[in-house]
PDB file of C-alpha atoms in Angstrom:
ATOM      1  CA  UNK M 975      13.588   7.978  11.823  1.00  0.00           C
ATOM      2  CA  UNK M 976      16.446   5.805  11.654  1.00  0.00           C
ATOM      3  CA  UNK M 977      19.749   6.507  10.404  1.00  0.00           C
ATOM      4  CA  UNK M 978      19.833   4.952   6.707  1.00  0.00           C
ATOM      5  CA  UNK M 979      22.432   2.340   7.634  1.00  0.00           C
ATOM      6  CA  UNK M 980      20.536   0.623  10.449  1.00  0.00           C
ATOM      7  CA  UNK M 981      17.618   0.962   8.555  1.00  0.00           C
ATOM      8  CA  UNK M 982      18.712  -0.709   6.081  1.00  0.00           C
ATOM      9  CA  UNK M 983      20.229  -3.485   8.346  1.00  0.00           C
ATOM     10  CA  UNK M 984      16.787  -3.770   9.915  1.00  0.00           C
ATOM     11  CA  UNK M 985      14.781  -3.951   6.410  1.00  0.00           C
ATOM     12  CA  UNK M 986      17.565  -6.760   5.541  1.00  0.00           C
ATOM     13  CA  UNK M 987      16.489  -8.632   8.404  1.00  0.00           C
ATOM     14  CA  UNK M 988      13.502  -8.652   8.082  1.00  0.00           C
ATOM     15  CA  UNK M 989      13.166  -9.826   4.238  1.00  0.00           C
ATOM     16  CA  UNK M 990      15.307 -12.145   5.195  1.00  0.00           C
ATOM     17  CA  UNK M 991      12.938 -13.577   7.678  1.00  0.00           C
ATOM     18  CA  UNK M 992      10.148 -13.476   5.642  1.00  0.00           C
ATOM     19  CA  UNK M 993      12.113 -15.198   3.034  1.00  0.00           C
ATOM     20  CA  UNK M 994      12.759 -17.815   5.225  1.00  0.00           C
ATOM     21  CA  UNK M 995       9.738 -18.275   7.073  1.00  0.00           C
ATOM     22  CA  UNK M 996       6.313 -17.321   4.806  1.00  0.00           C
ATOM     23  CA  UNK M 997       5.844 -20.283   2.701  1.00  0.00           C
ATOM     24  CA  UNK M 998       1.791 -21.252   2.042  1.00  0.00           C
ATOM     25  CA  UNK M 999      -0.884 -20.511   4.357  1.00  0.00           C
ATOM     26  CA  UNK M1000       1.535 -18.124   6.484  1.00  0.00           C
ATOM     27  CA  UNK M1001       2.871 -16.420   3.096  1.00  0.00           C
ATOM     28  CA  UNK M1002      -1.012 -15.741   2.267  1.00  0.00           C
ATOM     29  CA  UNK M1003      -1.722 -14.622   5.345  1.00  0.00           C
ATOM     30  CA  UNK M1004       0.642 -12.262   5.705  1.00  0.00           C
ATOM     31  CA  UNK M1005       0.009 -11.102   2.096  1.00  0.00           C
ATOM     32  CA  UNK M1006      -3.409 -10.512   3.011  1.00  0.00           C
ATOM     33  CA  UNK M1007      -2.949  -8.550   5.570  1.00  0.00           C
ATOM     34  CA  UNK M1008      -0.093  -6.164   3.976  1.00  0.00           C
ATOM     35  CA  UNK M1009      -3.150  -5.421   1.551  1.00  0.00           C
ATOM     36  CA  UNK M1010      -5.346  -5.002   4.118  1.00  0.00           C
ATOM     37  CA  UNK M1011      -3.218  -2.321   5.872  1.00  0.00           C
ATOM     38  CA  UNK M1012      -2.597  -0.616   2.696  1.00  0.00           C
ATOM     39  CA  UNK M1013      -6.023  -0.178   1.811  1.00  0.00           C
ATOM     40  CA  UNK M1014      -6.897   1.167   5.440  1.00  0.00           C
ATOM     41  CA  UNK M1015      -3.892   3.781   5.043  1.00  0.00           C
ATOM     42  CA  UNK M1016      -5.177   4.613   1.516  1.00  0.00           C
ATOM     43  CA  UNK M1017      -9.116   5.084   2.575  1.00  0.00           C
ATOM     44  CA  UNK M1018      -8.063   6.922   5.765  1.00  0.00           C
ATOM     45  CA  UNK M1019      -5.002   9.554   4.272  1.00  0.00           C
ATOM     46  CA  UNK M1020      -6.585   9.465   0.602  1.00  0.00           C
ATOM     47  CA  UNK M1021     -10.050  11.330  -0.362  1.00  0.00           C
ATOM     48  CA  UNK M1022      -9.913   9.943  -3.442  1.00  0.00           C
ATOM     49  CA  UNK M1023      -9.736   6.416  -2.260  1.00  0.00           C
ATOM     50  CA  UNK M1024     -12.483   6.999   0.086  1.00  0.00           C
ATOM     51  CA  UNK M1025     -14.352   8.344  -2.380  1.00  0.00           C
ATOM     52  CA  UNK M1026     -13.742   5.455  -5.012  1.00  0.00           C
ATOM     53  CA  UNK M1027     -13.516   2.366  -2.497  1.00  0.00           C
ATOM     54  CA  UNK M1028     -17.072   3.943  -0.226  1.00  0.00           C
ATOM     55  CA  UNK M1029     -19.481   1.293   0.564  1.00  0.00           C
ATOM     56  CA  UNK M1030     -17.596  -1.502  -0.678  1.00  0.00           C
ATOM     57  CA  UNK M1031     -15.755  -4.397   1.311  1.00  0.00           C
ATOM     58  CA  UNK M1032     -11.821  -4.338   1.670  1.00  0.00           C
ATOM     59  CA  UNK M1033     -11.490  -7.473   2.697  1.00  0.00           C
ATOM     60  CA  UNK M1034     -13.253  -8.522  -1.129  1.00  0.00           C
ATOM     61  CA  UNK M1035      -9.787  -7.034  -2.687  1.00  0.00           C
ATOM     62  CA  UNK M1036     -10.358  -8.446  -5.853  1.00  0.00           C
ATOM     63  CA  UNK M1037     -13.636  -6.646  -6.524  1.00  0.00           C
ATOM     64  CA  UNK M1038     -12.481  -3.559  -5.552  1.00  0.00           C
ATOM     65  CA  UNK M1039     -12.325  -1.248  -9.152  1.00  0.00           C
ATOM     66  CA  UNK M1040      -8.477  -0.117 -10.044  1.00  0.00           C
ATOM     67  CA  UNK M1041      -7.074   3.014 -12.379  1.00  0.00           C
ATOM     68  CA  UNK M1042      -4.669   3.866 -14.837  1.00  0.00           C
ATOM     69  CA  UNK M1043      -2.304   6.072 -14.801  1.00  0.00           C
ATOM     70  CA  UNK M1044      -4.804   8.160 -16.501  1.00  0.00           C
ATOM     71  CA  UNK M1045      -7.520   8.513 -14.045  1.00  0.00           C
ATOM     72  CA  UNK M1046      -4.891   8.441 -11.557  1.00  0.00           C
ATOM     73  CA  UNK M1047      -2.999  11.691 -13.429  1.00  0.00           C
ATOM     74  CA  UNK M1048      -6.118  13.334 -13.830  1.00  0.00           C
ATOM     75  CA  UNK M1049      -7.233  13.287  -9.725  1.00  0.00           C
ATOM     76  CA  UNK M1050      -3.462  13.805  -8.632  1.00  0.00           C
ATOM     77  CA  UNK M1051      -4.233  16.375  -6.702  1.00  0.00           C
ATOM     78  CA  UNK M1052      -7.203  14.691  -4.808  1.00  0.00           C
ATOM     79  CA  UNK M1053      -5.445  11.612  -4.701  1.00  0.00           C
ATOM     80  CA  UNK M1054      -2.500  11.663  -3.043  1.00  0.00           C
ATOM     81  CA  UNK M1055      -1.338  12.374   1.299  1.00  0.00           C
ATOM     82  CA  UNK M1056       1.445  14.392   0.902  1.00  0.00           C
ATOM     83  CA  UNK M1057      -0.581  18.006  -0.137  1.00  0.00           C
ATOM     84  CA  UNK M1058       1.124  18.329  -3.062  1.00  0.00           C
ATOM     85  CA  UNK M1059      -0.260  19.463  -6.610  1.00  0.00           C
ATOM     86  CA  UNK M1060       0.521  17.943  -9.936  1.00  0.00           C
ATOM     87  CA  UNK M1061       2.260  21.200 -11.358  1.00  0.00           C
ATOM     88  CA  UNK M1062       4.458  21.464  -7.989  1.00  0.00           C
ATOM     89  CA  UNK M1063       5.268  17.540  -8.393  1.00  0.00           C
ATOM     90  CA  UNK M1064       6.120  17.685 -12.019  1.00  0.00           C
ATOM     91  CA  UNK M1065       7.988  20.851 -11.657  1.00  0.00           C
TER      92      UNK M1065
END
């Protein structure tokens, strides 16, 4: 890990060149695959994800189903990568 000032000089940076650079096709592409590695890291780290998102095509984002902050309240637990439980979070 980075100390926070570099990071942050390094996250600057890089918006900046994104910013500058991702305009049309590029700026889709790039969105694409941001979503695409999201959706890896949530199906590999997440049972709940793999669960919900099993048998169905990533790449068909758009037809994948979505929650509320409901459902997503209700399977805390299962749901999210860092072990923690909804009383210890809300504590």
């Amino acid at each position: 890990m980075l100390p926070l000032p570099l990071q942050g000089l390094i996250d600057f940076i890089g918006l900046r060149w994104r910013f500058a650079y991702l305009r049309g096709e590029r700026l889709h592409r790039y969105r694409a695959a941001a979503v695409a590695r999201i959706l890896k890291l949530a199906v590999e780290r997440s049972a709940f994800y793999r669960e919900l998102y099993a048998g169905r095509d990533l790449r068909e984002v758009r037809s994948l189903p979505t929650i509320d902050k409901a459902r997503m309240m209700k399977a805390f637990d299962h749901l999210n990568t860092a072990g923690l439980k909804l009383d210890d979070a809300m504590a």
